[in-house]
Amino acid sequence: MPTWSTPDLARGLLNGLAEVEASVSARQRVPTMDFANGITRLVADLSSEYRTPVPYALVLLDYYGRELQVGIAAGDQHRLTQATADLQQTWNGFERTVLQEGAVDEARRVTDSVAQLVDARAPDDFVAPTQAELAAVEAVKRLFKP
């Protein structure tokens, strides 16, 4: 077994993998999406202390987009509201980095999708801007890949 710098995160990762396996076996779509996205967050947290080609904030933007997808699938308004707030805060802190890369169009697409998410009220209102956010984040990721 590898040595982890943060044992609690490593334990969470192992527990998350078991939860995904159980929910897949039980054919539970929303819990599987939730557990899988939780694993993404744990891996991002584990790697945050290392210099990686894709910045931690960018991984979080992707994570929050999938968190929105889980909220939509579950019809969970609280989750949608919280994920939108977290996404907006993360983007506000990371937007300057994207602009420094000269990616004005990519930054504008993320900003526009975040604004639409902030204005969304019902779960169905989140569908299109969530898809736009995830697509915009994919375009931003290409800027940071070697």
XYZ file of N, CA, C and O in Angstrom:
584
model
N 0.853 -1.179 0.000
C 0.000 0.000 0.000
C 0.896 1.238 0.000
O 1.888 1.290 0.708
N 0.532 2.281 -0.783
C 1.361 3.476 -0.835
C 1.339 4.224 0.494
O 0.420 4.087 1.294
N 2.362 5.027 0.708
C 2.409 5.881 1.878
C 1.732 7.189 1.526
O 2.089 7.832 0.546
N 0.746 7.581 2.308
C 0.005 8.808 2.040
C 0.470 9.891 2.987
O 0.750 9.643 4.147
N 0.515 11.098 2.490
C 0.907 12.217 3.337
C -0.225 12.611 4.278
O -0.007 13.211 5.295
N -1.430 12.271 3.944
C -2.584 12.606 4.761
C -3.416 11.345 4.968
O -4.254 11.004 4.129
N -3.185 10.648 6.083
C -3.879 9.373 6.312
C -5.402 9.466 6.276
O -6.056 8.557 5.781
N -5.991 10.550 6.781
C -7.454 10.667 6.760
C -7.991 10.718 5.333
O -9.022 10.118 5.030
N -7.293 11.436 4.459
C -7.729 11.501 3.064
C -7.576 10.139 2.391
O -8.432 9.721 1.620
N -6.494 9.464 2.704
C -6.269 8.138 2.117
C -7.338 7.161 2.576
O -7.875 6.389 1.778
N -7.685 7.213 3.847
C -8.734 6.347 4.390
C -10.067 6.689 3.718
O -10.844 5.798 3.353
N -10.318 7.972 3.517
C -11.534 8.396 2.827
C -11.582 7.883 1.401
O -12.646 7.497 0.907
N -10.442 7.859 0.740
C -10.374 7.348 -0.622
C -10.723 5.865 -0.658
O -11.525 5.423 -1.473
N -10.150 5.097 0.236
C -10.435 3.656 0.282
C -11.909 3.396 0.612
O -12.543 2.534 0.000
N -12.452 4.170 1.545
C -13.880 4.036 1.871
C -14.745 4.426 0.681
O -15.760 3.775 0.388
N -14.352 5.490 -0.019
C -15.098 5.934 -1.191
C -15.132 4.892 -2.286
O -16.161 4.677 -2.933
N -14.012 4.228 -2.497
C -13.974 3.171 -3.510
C -14.933 2.041 -3.159
O -15.634 1.514 -4.031
N -14.995 1.677 -1.883
C -15.923 0.628 -1.443
C -17.373 1.078 -1.626
O -18.231 0.291 -2.049
N -17.652 2.361 -1.345
C -19.008 2.886 -1.522
C -19.422 2.877 -2.993
O -20.563 2.543 -3.321
N -18.493 3.250 -3.879
C -18.798 3.231 -5.312
C -19.105 1.800 -5.750
O -20.088 1.545 -6.452
N -18.274 0.874 -5.331
C -18.480 -0.526 -5.713
C -19.861 -1.016 -5.259
O -20.598 -1.635 -6.025
N -20.228 -0.700 -4.012
C -21.518 -1.148 -3.481
C -22.688 -0.486 -4.221
O -23.677 -1.152 -4.553
N -22.571 0.807 -4.509
C -23.680 1.490 -5.177
C -23.814 1.069 -6.637
O -24.919 0.997 -7.164
N -22.698 0.749 -7.287
C -22.760 0.238 -8.656
C -23.434 -1.126 -8.657
O -24.316 -1.403 -9.480
N -23.033 -1.978 -7.725
C -23.635 -3.313 -7.638
C -25.136 -3.235 -7.389
O -25.899 -4.048 -7.896
N -25.558 -2.239 -6.614
C -26.978 -2.069 -6.306
C -27.701 -1.241 -7.375
O -28.898 -0.986 -7.244
N -26.960 -0.826 -8.413
C -27.520 -0.022 -9.525
C -28.198 1.247 -9.021
O -29.299 1.603 -9.434
N -27.508 1.939 -8.117
C -28.007 3.192 -7.553
C -27.272 4.349 -8.233
O -26.155 4.699 -7.852
N -27.909 4.934 -9.249
C -27.266 5.925 -10.113
C -26.773 7.162 -9.354
O -25.610 7.535 -9.443
N -27.658 7.841 -8.616
C -27.290 9.089 -7.952
C -26.234 8.849 -6.866
O -25.232 9.574 -6.816
N -26.405 7.847 -5.996
C -25.343 7.603 -5.022
C -24.000 7.267 -5.684
O -22.944 7.700 -5.210
N -24.030 6.537 -6.797
C -22.780 6.220 -7.495
C -22.128 7.499 -8.002
O -20.905 7.690 -7.846
N -22.928 8.383 -8.605
C -22.388 9.666 -9.073
C -21.785 10.443 -7.909
O -20.693 11.019 -8.028
N -22.489 10.456 -6.798
C -22.051 11.195 -5.614
C -20.742 10.629 -5.066
O -19.789 11.376 -4.814
N -20.689 9.325 -4.882
C -19.475 8.706 -4.341
C -18.291 8.895 -5.284
O -17.178 9.182 -4.851
N -18.528 8.737 -6.580
C -17.443 8.899 -7.554
C -16.916 10.328 -7.547
O -15.695 10.552 -7.610
N -17.806 11.296 -7.453
C -17.358 12.686 -7.401
C -16.617 12.971 -6.098
O -15.664 13.745 -6.071
N -17.048 12.326 -5.021
C -16.332 12.460 -3.750
C -14.901 11.952 -3.851
O -13.975 12.526 -3.267
N -14.710 10.891 -4.605
C -13.358 10.361 -4.827
C -12.521 11.387 -5.584
O -11.353 11.613 -5.264
N -13.126 12.031 -6.577
C -12.421 13.078 -7.316
C -11.930 14.158 -6.360
O -10.790 14.613 -6.454
N -12.778 14.560 -5.445
C -12.394 15.604 -4.486
C -11.269 15.128 -3.583
O -10.317 15.873 -3.308
N -11.353 13.891 -3.116
C -10.285 13.362 -2.256
C -8.954 13.313 -2.999
O -7.912 13.688 -2.448
N -8.969 12.864 -4.235
C -7.739 12.799 -5.023
C -7.196 14.205 -5.245
O -5.985 14.444 -5.143
N -8.074 15.145 -5.526
C -7.638 16.535 -5.692
C -7.009 17.048 -4.404
O -5.949 17.697 -4.441
N -7.635 16.756 -3.273
C -7.081 17.195 -1.993
C -5.736 16.539 -1.715
O -4.818 17.185 -1.210
N -5.611 15.251 -2.044
C -4.337 14.562 -1.855
C -3.234 15.169 -2.713
O -2.082 15.274 -2.293
N -3.574 15.581 -3.926
C -2.560 16.104 -4.845
C -2.323 17.598 -4.678
O -1.402 18.141 -5.273
N -3.117 18.263 -3.859
C -3.025 19.717 -3.748
C -1.676 20.201 -3.241
O -1.265 21.314 -3.540
N -0.983 19.379 -2.496
C 0.307 19.813 -1.968
C 1.449 19.625 -2.970
O 2.571 20.035 -2.702
N 1.160 19.058 -4.106
C 2.182 18.835 -5.131
C 1.949 19.769 -6.305
O 0.829 20.158 -6.590
N 3.010 20.085 -7.001
C 2.889 20.909 -8.206
C 2.485 19.989 -9.355
O 3.220 19.084 -9.735
N 1.291 20.232 -9.874
C 0.774 19.419 -10.962
C 0.489 20.322 -12.159
O 0.286 21.525 -11.993
N 0.455 19.755 -13.369
C 0.180 20.589 -14.545
C -1.196 21.267 -14.483
O -1.358 22.385 -14.946
N -2.171 20.585 -13.914
C -3.518 21.147 -13.798
C -3.668 21.698 -12.383
O -3.592 20.959 -11.407
N -3.870 23.009 -12.248
C -3.980 23.618 -10.920
C -5.152 23.053 -10.115
O -6.192 22.690 -10.669
N -4.967 23.027 -8.814
C -5.974 22.514 -7.886
C -7.324 23.207 -8.083
O -8.370 22.545 -8.105
N -7.335 24.515 -8.244
C -8.592 25.250 -8.425
C -9.331 24.774 -9.664
O -10.567 24.702 -9.671
N -8.607 24.416 -10.699
C -9.243 23.937 -11.921
C -9.888 22.569 -11.703
O -10.980 22.301 -12.199
N -9.238 21.731 -10.922
C -9.822 20.432 -10.569
C -11.098 20.661 -9.756
O -12.107 19.978 -9.961
N -11.064 21.645 -8.864
C -12.266 21.947 -8.075
C -13.412 22.448 -8.950
O -14.566 22.099 -8.715
N -13.099 23.242 -9.965
C -14.157 23.718 -10.866
C -14.846 22.541 -11.553
O -16.071 22.532 -11.714
N -14.062 21.570 -11.942
C -14.610 20.354 -12.546
C -15.449 19.588 -11.515
O -16.555 19.134 -11.805
N -14.911 19.461 -10.312
C -15.620 18.782 -9.224
C -16.976 19.445 -8.953
O -18.002 18.764 -8.842
N -16.998 20.776 -8.841
C -18.255 21.466 -8.547
C -19.254 21.318 -9.692
O -20.462 21.238 -9.459
N -18.774 21.258 -10.928
C -19.671 20.999 -12.060
C -20.346 19.647 -11.929
O -21.552 19.504 -12.166
N -19.581 18.642 -11.533
C -20.178 17.313 -11.337
C -21.060 17.288 -10.096
O -22.065 16.576 -10.042
N -20.704 18.073 -9.100
C -21.552 18.194 -7.905
C -22.920 18.765 -8.313
O -23.964 18.330 -7.812
N -22.918 19.711 -9.239
C -24.172 20.238 -9.764
C -24.955 19.142 -10.488
O -26.180 19.053 -10.341
N -24.266 18.307 -11.253
C -24.952 17.207 -11.944
C -25.617 16.264 -10.943
O -26.742 15.808 -11.179
N -24.938 15.983 -9.839
C -25.527 15.128 -8.805
C -26.748 15.818 -8.199
O -27.795 15.193 -8.004
N -26.625 17.114 -7.928
C -27.746 17.866 -7.377
C -28.944 17.880 -8.305
O -30.089 17.777 -7.856
N -28.686 18.019 -9.601
C -29.774 17.989 -10.589
C -30.440 16.619 -10.573
O -31.667 16.511 -10.518
N -29.629 15.562 -10.628
C -30.170 14.193 -10.665
C -30.976 13.874 -9.413
O -31.983 13.169 -9.479
N -30.539 14.415 -8.274
C -31.223 14.144 -7.010
C -32.354 15.134 -6.737
O -33.124 14.943 -5.789
N -32.434 16.202 -7.526
C -33.427 17.243 -7.262
C -33.167 17.939 -5.941
O -34.093 18.370 -5.259
N -31.892 18.069 -5.581
C -31.481 18.592 -4.277
C -31.119 20.075 -4.396
O -29.997 20.429 -4.750
N -32.068 20.934 -4.094
C -31.874 22.381 -4.236
C -30.755 22.897 -3.340
O -29.973 23.761 -3.752
N -30.662 22.394 -2.124
C -29.596 22.846 -1.222
C -28.217 22.534 -1.812
O -27.318 23.375 -1.781
N -28.071 21.344 -2.339
C -26.795 20.939 -2.941
C -26.475 21.832 -4.138
O -25.334 22.233 -4.339
N -27.471 22.136 -4.954
C -27.277 22.998 -6.117
C -26.841 24.401 -5.691
O -25.919 24.980 -6.276
N -27.490 24.916 -4.665
C -27.148 26.253 -4.174
C -25.736 26.281 -3.611
O -24.955 27.201 -3.900
N -25.373 25.271 -2.830
C -24.041 25.225 -2.224
C -22.958 25.026 -3.280
O -21.921 25.693 -3.247
N -23.192 24.123 -4.217
C -22.204 23.886 -5.277
C -22.010 25.136 -6.127
O -20.870 25.456 -6.525
N -23.095 25.854 -6.392
C -22.984 27.098 -7.165
C -22.152 28.128 -6.409
O -21.276 28.778 -6.990
N -22.401 28.279 -5.120
C -21.637 29.242 -4.310
C -20.154 28.859 -4.263
O -19.276 29.719 -4.411
N -19.874 27.570 -4.081
C -18.481 27.109 -4.035
C -17.803 27.293 -5.388
O -16.642 27.695 -5.464
N -18.534 26.992 -6.450
C -18.016 27.164 -7.798
C -17.700 28.630 -8.054
O -16.615 28.966 -8.555
N -18.614 29.501 -7.701
C -18.413 30.934 -7.920
C -17.192 31.439 -7.139
O -16.358 32.180 -7.678
N -17.057 31.017 -5.908
C -15.915 31.443 -5.094
C -14.598 30.940 -5.687
O -13.618 31.675 -5.771
N -14.577 29.691 -6.115
C -13.365 29.115 -6.705
C -13.016 29.835 -8.003
O -11.856 30.175 -8.244
N -14.020 30.084 -8.839
C -13.772 30.778 -10.103
C -13.275 32.202 -9.860
O -12.346 32.668 -10.511
N -13.867 32.895 -8.895
C -13.419 34.254 -8.592
C -11.939 34.286 -8.230
O -11.243 35.238 -8.573
N -11.465 33.261 -7.564
C -10.052 33.202 -7.196
C -9.144 32.721 -8.313
O -7.935 32.978 -8.295
N -9.694 32.023 -9.302
C -8.869 31.409 -10.352
C -8.934 32.152 -11.683
O -8.053 31.992 -12.536
N -9.948 32.973 -11.866
C -10.156 33.644 -13.150
C -8.920 34.422 -13.600
O -8.532 34.375 -14.774
N -8.274 35.116 -12.696
C -7.082 35.902 -13.044
C -5.991 35.021 -13.645
O -5.320 35.410 -14.597
N -5.832 33.820 -13.119
C -4.824 32.896 -13.654
C -5.122 32.543 -15.108
O -4.228 32.499 -15.948
N -6.391 32.304 -15.398
C -6.796 31.969 -16.767
C -6.555 33.165 -17.686
O -6.036 33.015 -18.794
N -6.901 34.337 -17.212
C -6.689 35.537 -18.025
C -5.197 35.796 -18.268
O -4.811 36.246 -19.346
N -4.366 35.479 -17.288
C -2.916 35.634 -17.460
C -2.372 34.698 -18.531
O -1.328 34.967 -19.118
N -3.085 33.616 -18.789
C -2.706 32.692 -19.858
C -3.164 33.209 -21.220
O -2.926 32.568 -22.238
N -3.872 34.344 -21.225
C -4.356 34.922 -22.466
C -5.644 34.290 -22.972
O -6.036 34.498 -24.117
N -6.315 33.557 -22.121
C -7.512 32.813 -22.516
C -8.768 33.616 -22.190
O -9.596 33.213 -21.371
N -8.935 34.736 -22.848
C -10.058 35.626 -22.579
C -11.389 34.968 -22.935
O -12.356 35.036 -22.151
N -11.472 34.322 -24.097
C -12.724 33.681 -24.505
C -13.104 32.551 -23.551
O -14.279 32.411 -23.176
N -12.128 31.750 -23.157
C -12.394 30.641 -22.232
C -12.872 31.173 -20.884
O -13.813 30.651 -20.292
N -12.219 32.239 -20.404
C -12.616 32.837 -19.128
C -14.036 33.385 -19.220
O -14.839 33.220 -18.292
N -14.365 34.016 -20.328
C -15.700 34.580 -20.507
C -16.757 33.476 -20.476
O -17.826 33.634 -19.885
N -16.451 32.329 -21.099
C -17.424 31.226 -21.111
C -17.677 30.699 -19.696
O -18.827 30.419 -19.337
N -16.617 30.578 -18.897
C -16.815 30.118 -17.515
C -17.606 31.166 -16.739
O -18.566 30.839 -16.037
N -17.223 32.427 -16.879
C -17.918 33.505 -16.166
C -19.398 33.530 -16.526
O -20.261 33.658 -15.642
N -19.716 33.394 -17.814
C -21.116 33.400 -18.248
C -21.893 32.226 -17.661
O -23.038 32.389 -17.209
N -21.283 31.042 -17.649
C -21.991 29.877 -17.106
C -22.197 30.027 -15.599
O -23.266 29.670 -15.087
N -21.214 30.585 -14.896
C -21.361 30.797 -13.453
C -22.492 31.792 -13.198
O -23.324 31.587 -12.303
N -22.557 32.855 -13.982
C -23.630 33.844 -13.814
C -25.000 33.198 -14.029
O -25.956 33.490 -13.291
N -25.108 32.328 -15.017
C -26.375 31.637 -15.265
C -26.726 30.707 -14.105
O -27.903 30.584 -13.737
N -25.726 30.062 -13.536
C -25.969 29.177 -12.395
C -26.443 29.979 -11.186
O -27.346 29.537 -10.464
N -25.858 31.136 -10.967
C -26.264 31.985 -9.840
C -27.726 32.395 -9.997
O -28.463 32.484 -9.010
N -28.165 32.612 -11.231
C -29.548 33.026 -11.488
C -30.542 31.858 -11.492
O -31.749 32.082 -11.455
N -30.050 30.632 -11.557
C -30.925 29.458 -11.620
C -31.692 29.308 -10.307
O -31.169 29.586 -9.230
N -32.929 28.848 -10.415
C -33.767 28.679 -9.225
C -34.210 27.231 -9.007
O -34.121 26.718 -7.918
N -34.719 26.589 -10.031
C -35.205 25.213 -9.920
C -34.168 24.263 -10.526
O -33.358 24.682 -11.356
N -34.163 22.981 -10.118
C -33.173 22.044 -10.652
C -33.073 22.044 -12.182
O -31.966 22.005 -12.726
N -34.196 22.150 -12.876
C -34.144 22.164 -14.343
C -33.408 23.390 -14.888
O -32.822 23.334 -15.964
N -33.427 24.490 -14.140
C -32.730 25.712 -14.561
C -31.212 25.541 -14.541
O -30.500 26.335 -15.148
N -30.733 24.529 -13.834
C -29.299 24.320 -13.686
C -28.699 23.465 -14.810
O -27.487 23.433 -14.985
N -29.542 22.776 -15.558
C -29.049 21.794 -16.529
C -28.152 22.431 -17.587
O -26.983 22.045 -17.742
N -28.657 23.376 -18.343
C -27.874 23.974 -19.434
C -26.626 24.704 -18.937
O -25.535 24.500 -19.489
N -26.728 25.537 -17.888
C -25.497 26.199 -17.441
C -24.464 25.241 -16.832
O -23.265 25.492 -16.926
N -24.937 24.138 -16.258
C -23.975 23.140 -15.746
C -23.229 22.502 -16.901
O -21.998 22.343 -16.847
N -23.940 22.148 -17.956
C -23.275 21.586 -19.143
C -22.295 22.592 -19.737
O -21.184 22.231 -20.125
N -22.699 23.862 -19.779
C -21.819 24.909 -20.313
C -20.585 25.085 -19.433
O -19.470 25.256 -19.940
N -20.766 25.018 -18.111
C -19.643 25.164 -17.189
C -18.647 24.030 -17.363
O -17.443 24.256 -17.451
N -19.143 22.813 -17.432
C -18.240 21.669 -17.597
C -17.483 21.743 -18.922
O -16.284 21.454 -18.975
N -18.156 22.153 -19.986
C -17.492 22.293 -21.286
C -16.450 23.414 -21.237
O -15.341 23.267 -21.772
N -16.789 24.517 -20.596
C -15.850 25.639 -20.496
C -14.626 25.250 -19.674
O -13.497 25.616 -20.011
N -14.842 24.503 -18.612
C -13.721 24.056 -17.777
C -12.817 23.105 -18.565
O -11.594 23.157 -18.447
N -13.411 22.244 -19.388
C -12.593 21.358 -20.233
C -11.690 22.177 -21.156
O -10.532 21.835 -21.370
N -12.232 23.259 -21.713
C -11.426 24.118 -22.585
C -10.300 24.782 -21.794
O -9.167 24.890 -22.294
N -10.579 25.193 -20.571
C -9.543 25.808 -19.735
C -8.477 24.773 -19.371
O -7.280 25.080 -19.353
N -8.879 23.547 -19.107
C -7.909 22.491 -18.761
C -6.862 22.316 -19.866
O -5.700 22.060 -19.575
N -7.283 22.440 -21.121
C -6.344 22.278 -22.226
C -5.212 23.282 -22.181
O -4.122 23.031 -22.694
N -5.428 24.413 -21.541
C -4.383 25.429 -21.413
C -3.247 24.966 -20.507
O -2.117 25.446 -20.623
N -3.552 24.082 -19.593
C -2.599 23.700 -18.559
C -1.994 22.318 -18.765
O -1.149 21.905 -17.984
N -2.433 21.613 -19.769
C -1.872 20.278 -20.038
C -0.622 20.417 -20.873
O -0.586 21.192 -21.808
N 0.398 19.625 -20.545
C 1.665 19.708 -21.283
C 1.544 19.216 -22.722
O 0.708 18.500 -23.095
